[in-house]
Short mmCIF file of C-alpha atoms and ligand atoms in Angstrom, two decimals:
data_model
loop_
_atom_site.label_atom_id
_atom_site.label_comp_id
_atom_site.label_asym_id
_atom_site.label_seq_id
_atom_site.Cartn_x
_atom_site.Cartn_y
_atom_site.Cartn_z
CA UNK T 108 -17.69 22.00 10.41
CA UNK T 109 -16.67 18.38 9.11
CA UNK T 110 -12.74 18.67 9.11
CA UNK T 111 -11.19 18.08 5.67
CA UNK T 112 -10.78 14.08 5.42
CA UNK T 113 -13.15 12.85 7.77
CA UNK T 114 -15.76 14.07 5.37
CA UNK T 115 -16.49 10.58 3.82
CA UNK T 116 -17.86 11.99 1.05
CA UNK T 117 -13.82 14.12 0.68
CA UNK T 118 -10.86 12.13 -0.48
CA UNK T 119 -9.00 10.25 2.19
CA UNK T 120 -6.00 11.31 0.03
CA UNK T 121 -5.51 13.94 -2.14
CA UNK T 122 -2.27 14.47 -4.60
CA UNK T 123 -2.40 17.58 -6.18
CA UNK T 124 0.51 18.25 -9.04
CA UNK T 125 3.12 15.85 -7.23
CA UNK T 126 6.69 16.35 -9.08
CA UNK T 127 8.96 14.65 -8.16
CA UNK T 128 13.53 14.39 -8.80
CA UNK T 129 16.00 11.89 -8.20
CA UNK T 130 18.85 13.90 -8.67
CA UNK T 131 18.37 15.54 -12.12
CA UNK T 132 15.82 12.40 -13.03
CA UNK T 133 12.45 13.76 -13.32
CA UNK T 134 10.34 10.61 -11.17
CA UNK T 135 7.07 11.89 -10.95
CA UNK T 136 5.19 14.48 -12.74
CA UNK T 137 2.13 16.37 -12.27
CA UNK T 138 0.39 13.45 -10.47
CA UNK T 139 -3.43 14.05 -9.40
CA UNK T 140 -4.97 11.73 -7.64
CA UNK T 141 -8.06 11.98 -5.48
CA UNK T 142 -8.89 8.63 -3.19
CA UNK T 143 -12.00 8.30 -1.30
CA UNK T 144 -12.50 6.58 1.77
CA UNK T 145 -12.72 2.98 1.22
CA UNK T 146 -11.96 2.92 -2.55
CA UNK T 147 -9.81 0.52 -4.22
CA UNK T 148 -7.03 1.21 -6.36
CA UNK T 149 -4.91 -0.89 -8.69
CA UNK T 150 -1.74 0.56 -9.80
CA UNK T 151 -0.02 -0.93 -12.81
CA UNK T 152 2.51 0.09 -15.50
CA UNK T 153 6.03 -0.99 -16.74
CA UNK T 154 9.24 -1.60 -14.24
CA UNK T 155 10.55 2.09 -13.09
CA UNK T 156 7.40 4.07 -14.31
CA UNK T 157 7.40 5.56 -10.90
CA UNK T 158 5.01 3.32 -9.04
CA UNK T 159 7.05 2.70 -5.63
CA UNK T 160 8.11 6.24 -5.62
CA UNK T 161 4.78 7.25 -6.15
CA UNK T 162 2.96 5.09 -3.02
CA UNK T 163 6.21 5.77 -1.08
CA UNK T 164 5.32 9.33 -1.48
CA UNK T 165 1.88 9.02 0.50
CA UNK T 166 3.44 7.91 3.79
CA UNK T 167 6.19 9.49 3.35
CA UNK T 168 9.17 7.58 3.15
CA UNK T 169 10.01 9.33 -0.18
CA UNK T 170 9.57 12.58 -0.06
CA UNK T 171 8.04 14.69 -3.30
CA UNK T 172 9.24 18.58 -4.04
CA UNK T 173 6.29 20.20 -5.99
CA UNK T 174 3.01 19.95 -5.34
CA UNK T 175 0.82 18.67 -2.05
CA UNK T 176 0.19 15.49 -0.74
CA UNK T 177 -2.34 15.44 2.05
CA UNK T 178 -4.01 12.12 3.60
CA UNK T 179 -6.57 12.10 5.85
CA UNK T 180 -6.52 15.75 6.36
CA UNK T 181 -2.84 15.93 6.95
CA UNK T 182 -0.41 17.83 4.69
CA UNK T 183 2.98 15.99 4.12
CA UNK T 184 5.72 18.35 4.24
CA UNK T 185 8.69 18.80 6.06
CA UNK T 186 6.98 19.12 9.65
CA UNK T 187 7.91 15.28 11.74
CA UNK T 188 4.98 16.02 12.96
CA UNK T 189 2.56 15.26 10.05
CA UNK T 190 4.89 12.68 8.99
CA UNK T 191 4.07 10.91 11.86
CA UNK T 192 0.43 11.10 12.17
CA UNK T 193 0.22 10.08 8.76
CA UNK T 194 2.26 7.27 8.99
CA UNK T 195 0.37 6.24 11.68
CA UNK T 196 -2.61 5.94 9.55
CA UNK T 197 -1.00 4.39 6.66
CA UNK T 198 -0.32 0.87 6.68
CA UNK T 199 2.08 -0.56 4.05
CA UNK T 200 3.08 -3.92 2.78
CA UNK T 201 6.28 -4.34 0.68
CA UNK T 202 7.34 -7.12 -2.22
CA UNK T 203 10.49 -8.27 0.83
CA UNK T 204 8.09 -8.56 3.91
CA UNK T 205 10.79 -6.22 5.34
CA UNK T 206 9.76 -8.35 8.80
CA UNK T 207 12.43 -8.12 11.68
CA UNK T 208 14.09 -11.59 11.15
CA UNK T 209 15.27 -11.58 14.92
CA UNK T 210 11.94 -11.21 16.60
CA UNK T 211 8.89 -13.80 16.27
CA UNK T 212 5.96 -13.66 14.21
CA UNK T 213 4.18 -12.53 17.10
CA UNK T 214 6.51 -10.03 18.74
CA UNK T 215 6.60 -8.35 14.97
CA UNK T 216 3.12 -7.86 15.51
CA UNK T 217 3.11 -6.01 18.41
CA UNK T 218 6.10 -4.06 18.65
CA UNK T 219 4.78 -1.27 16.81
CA UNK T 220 1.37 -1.16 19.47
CA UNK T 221 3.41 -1.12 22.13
CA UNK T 222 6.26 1.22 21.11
CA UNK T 223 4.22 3.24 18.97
CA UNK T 224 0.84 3.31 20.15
CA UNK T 225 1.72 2.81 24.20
CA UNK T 226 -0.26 -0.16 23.94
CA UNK T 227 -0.60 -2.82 27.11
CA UNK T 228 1.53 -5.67 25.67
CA UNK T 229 -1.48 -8.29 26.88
CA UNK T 230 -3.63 -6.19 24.63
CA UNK T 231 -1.28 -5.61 21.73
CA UNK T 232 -0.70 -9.59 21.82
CA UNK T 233 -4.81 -10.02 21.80
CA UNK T 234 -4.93 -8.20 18.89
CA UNK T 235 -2.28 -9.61 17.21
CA UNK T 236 -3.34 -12.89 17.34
CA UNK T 237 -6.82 -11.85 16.16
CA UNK T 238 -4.96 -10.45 12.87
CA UNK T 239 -2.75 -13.88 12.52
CA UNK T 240 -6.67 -15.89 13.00
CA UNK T 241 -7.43 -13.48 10.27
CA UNK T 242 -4.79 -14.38 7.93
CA UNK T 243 -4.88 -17.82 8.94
CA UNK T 244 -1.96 -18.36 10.69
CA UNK T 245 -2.33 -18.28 14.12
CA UNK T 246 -0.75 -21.73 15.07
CA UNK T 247 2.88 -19.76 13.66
CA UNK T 248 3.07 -16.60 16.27
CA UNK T 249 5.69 -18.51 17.35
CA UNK T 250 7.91 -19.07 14.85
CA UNK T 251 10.69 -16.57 12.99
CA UNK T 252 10.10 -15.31 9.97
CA UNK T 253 12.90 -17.27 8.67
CA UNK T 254 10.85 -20.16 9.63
CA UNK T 255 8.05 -19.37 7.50
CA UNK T 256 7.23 -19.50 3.71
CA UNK T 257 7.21 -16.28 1.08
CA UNK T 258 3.65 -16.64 1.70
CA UNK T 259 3.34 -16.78 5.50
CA UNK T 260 5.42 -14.11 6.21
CA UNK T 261 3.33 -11.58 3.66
CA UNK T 262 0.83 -12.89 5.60
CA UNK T 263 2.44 -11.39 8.77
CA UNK T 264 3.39 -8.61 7.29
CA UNK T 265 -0.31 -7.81 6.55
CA UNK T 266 -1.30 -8.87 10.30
CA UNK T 267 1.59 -6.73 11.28
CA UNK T 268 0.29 -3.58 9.77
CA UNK T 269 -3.50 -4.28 10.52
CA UNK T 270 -2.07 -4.49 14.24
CA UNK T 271 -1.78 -0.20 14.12
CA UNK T 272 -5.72 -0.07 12.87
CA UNK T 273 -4.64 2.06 9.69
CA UNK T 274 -7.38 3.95 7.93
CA UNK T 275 -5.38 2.99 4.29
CA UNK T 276 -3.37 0.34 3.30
CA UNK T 277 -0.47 0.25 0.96
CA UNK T 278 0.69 -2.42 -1.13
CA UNK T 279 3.82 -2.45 -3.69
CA UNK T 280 3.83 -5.39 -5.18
CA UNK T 281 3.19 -7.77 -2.46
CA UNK T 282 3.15 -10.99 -4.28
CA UNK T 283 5.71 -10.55 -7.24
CA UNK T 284 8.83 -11.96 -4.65
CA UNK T 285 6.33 -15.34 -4.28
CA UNK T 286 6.54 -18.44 -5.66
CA UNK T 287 2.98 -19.16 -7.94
CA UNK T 288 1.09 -21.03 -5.00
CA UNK T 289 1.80 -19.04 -2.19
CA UNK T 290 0.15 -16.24 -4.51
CA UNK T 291 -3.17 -17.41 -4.15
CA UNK T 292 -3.22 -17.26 -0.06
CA UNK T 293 -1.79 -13.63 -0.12
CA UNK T 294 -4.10 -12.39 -2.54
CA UNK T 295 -7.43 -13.78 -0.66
CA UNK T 296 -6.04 -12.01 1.89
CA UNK T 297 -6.26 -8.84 0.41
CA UNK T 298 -9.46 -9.31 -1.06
CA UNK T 299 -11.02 -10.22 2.25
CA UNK T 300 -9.35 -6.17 3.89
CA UNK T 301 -11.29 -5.15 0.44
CA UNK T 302 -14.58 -6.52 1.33
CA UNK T 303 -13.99 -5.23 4.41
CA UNK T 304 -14.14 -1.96 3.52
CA UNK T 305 -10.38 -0.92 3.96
CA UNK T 306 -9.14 2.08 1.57
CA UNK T 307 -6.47 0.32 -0.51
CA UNK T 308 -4.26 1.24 -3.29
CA UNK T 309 -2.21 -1.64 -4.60
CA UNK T 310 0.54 -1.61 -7.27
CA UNK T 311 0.03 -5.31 -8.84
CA UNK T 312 0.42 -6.89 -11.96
CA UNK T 313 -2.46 -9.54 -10.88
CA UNK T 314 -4.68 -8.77 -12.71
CA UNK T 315 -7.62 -11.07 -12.10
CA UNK T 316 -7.12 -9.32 -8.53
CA UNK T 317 -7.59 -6.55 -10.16
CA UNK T 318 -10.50 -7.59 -11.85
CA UNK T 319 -12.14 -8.40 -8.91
CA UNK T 320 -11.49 -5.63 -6.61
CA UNK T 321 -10.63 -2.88 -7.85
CA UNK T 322 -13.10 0.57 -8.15
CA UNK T 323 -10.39 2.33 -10.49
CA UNK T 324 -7.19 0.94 -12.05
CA UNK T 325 -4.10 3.46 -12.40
CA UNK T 326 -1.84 2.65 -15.60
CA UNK T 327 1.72 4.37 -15.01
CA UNK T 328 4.35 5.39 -17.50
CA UNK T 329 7.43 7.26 -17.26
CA UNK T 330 6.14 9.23 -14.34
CA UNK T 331 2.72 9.72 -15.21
CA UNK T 332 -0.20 8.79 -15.04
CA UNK T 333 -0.65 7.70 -18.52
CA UNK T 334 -4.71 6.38 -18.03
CA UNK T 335 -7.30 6.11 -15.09
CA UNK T 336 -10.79 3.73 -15.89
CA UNK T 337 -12.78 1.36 -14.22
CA UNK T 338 -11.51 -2.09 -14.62
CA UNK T 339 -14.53 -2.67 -17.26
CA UNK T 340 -13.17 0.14 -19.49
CA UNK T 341 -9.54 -0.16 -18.90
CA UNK T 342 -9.13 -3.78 -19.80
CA UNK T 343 -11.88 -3.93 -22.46
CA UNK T 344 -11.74 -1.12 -24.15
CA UNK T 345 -8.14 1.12 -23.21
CA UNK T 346 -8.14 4.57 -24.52
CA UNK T 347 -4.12 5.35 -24.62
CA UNK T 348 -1.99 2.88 -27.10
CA UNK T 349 0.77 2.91 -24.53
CA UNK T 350 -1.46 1.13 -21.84
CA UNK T 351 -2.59 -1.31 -24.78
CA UNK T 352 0.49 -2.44 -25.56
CA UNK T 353 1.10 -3.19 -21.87
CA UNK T 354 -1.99 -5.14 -21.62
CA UNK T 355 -1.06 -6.99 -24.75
CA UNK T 356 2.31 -8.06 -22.95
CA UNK T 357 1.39 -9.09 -19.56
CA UNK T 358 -2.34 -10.48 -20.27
P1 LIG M 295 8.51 1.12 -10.37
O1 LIG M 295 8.09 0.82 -8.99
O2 LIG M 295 7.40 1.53 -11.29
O3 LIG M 295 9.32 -0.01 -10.99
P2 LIG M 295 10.27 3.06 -9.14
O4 LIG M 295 9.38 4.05 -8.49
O5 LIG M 295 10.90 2.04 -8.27
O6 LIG M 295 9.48 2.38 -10.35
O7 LIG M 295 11.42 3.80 -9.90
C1 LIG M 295 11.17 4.78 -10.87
C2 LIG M 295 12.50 5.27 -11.43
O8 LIG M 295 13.22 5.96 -10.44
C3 LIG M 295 13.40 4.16 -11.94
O9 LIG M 295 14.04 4.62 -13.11
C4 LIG M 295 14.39 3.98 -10.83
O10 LIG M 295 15.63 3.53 -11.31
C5 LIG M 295 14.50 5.36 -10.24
N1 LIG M 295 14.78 5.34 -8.80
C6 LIG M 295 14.06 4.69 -7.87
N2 LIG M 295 14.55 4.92 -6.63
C7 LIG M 295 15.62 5.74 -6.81
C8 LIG M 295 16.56 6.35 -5.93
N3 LIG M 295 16.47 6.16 -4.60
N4 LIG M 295 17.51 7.13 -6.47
C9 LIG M 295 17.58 7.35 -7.79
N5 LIG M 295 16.73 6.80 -8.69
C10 LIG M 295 15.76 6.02 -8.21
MG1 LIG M 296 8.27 -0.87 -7.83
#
């Protein structure tokens, strides 16, 4: 029997019903989602429709109270255990970087292998400075992140998280904290892990990324999800007037 996830025909991750409360405030609700292995998704929607919360929720560093979340096979509930395994296959890349400021470039890279993984620190530095070739930035393993540009350092961050060989990858907003052409280099980046193959879901407001890479696009609004197309429907020809009106504003 194929176990459920490594199927690659199954979704890689699976939210069925998700609710979700801050408090009293009613974050996310009745979210279904089904991702396959190696699709690409594009989040968008209007600031505090739920879109953090929402990715958050799949490696669980929010945690949801209704409904199941299970990636790769894994349910997400309160047991460390799955936490951990999942997290282990979930890379994620935040708007901040979030690197550690007092370690270098390269030692951010492989402090997770090493800690996390028991990886030899010779082979966790190999590999790290195959991910910083990757991203083009090998000649800066040296350097502290404080050292860097907005763009260099997302650029670590996205070695960094390639360094733990996730099966998905996470983005929230990885660009918006850059200045205009520092977006470009981040961005070929990402399409390059697309090409690749890598199971992505992205919450971006680029929108010729988008365009280019995305297999479904994901339009969020006050908790839900308000529309789900291909990018050829969804920016030619939206159905719901709410994701409309968003296009008209940010296109
Ligand atoms: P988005 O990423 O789409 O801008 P968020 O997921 O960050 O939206 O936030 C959705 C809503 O939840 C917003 O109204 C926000 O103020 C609220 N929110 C986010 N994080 C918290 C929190 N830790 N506690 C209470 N409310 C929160
Ligand atoms: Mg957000």
């Amino acid at each position: 029997m194929v176990r459920e996830g490594k199927d690659p025909t199954s979704p890689v991750i699976k939210l069925n019903g998700v609710n979700k409360w801050y408090g009293s405030f009613h974050v996310l609700r009745d979210i279904n989602l089904d991702v396959v292995r190696g699709e690409k998704i594009v989040i968008c929607g209007p600031s505090g429709s739920g879109k953090s919360t929402l990715i958050r929720c799949i490696n669980a560093l929010e945690e949801h109270q209704e409904g199941q979340i299970i990636v790769d096979g894994t349910e997400l509930n309160r047991d460390l255990k799955n936490i951990e395994k999942v997290r282990r296959e979930v890379g994620m890349v935040f708007q901040q970087f979030n690197l550690f400021p007092h370690l270098t470039v390269l030692e951010n890279c492989t402090l997770a292998p090493v800690w996390v993984r028991k990886t030899a620190k010779k082979e966790a530095e190999k590999t790290a400075m195959e991910y910083l070739e990757r991203v083009r930035i090998p000649d800066q393993a040296d350097k502290f992140p404080g050292q860097l540009s907005g763009g260099q350092q997302q650029r670590v961050a996205i070695a960094r998280s390639l360094c733990m060989n996730p099966e998905i990858m996470l983005f929230d907003e990885p660009t918006s904290a850059l200045d205009p052409e520092m977006i470009k280099e981040v961005l070929d980046v990402m399409v390059e892990l697309a090409n690749e193959g890598m199971t992505m879901i992205c919450v971006t407001h680029e929108m010729g990324f988008a365009k280019t890479v995305a297999d479904r696009m994901i339009f969020m609004d006050q908790g839900q999800i308000v529309e789900e197309a291909t990018p050829d429907i969804f920016f030619n020809s939206p159905e719901s007037e709410r994701t409309k009106e968003f296009l008209g504003q940010i296109l």
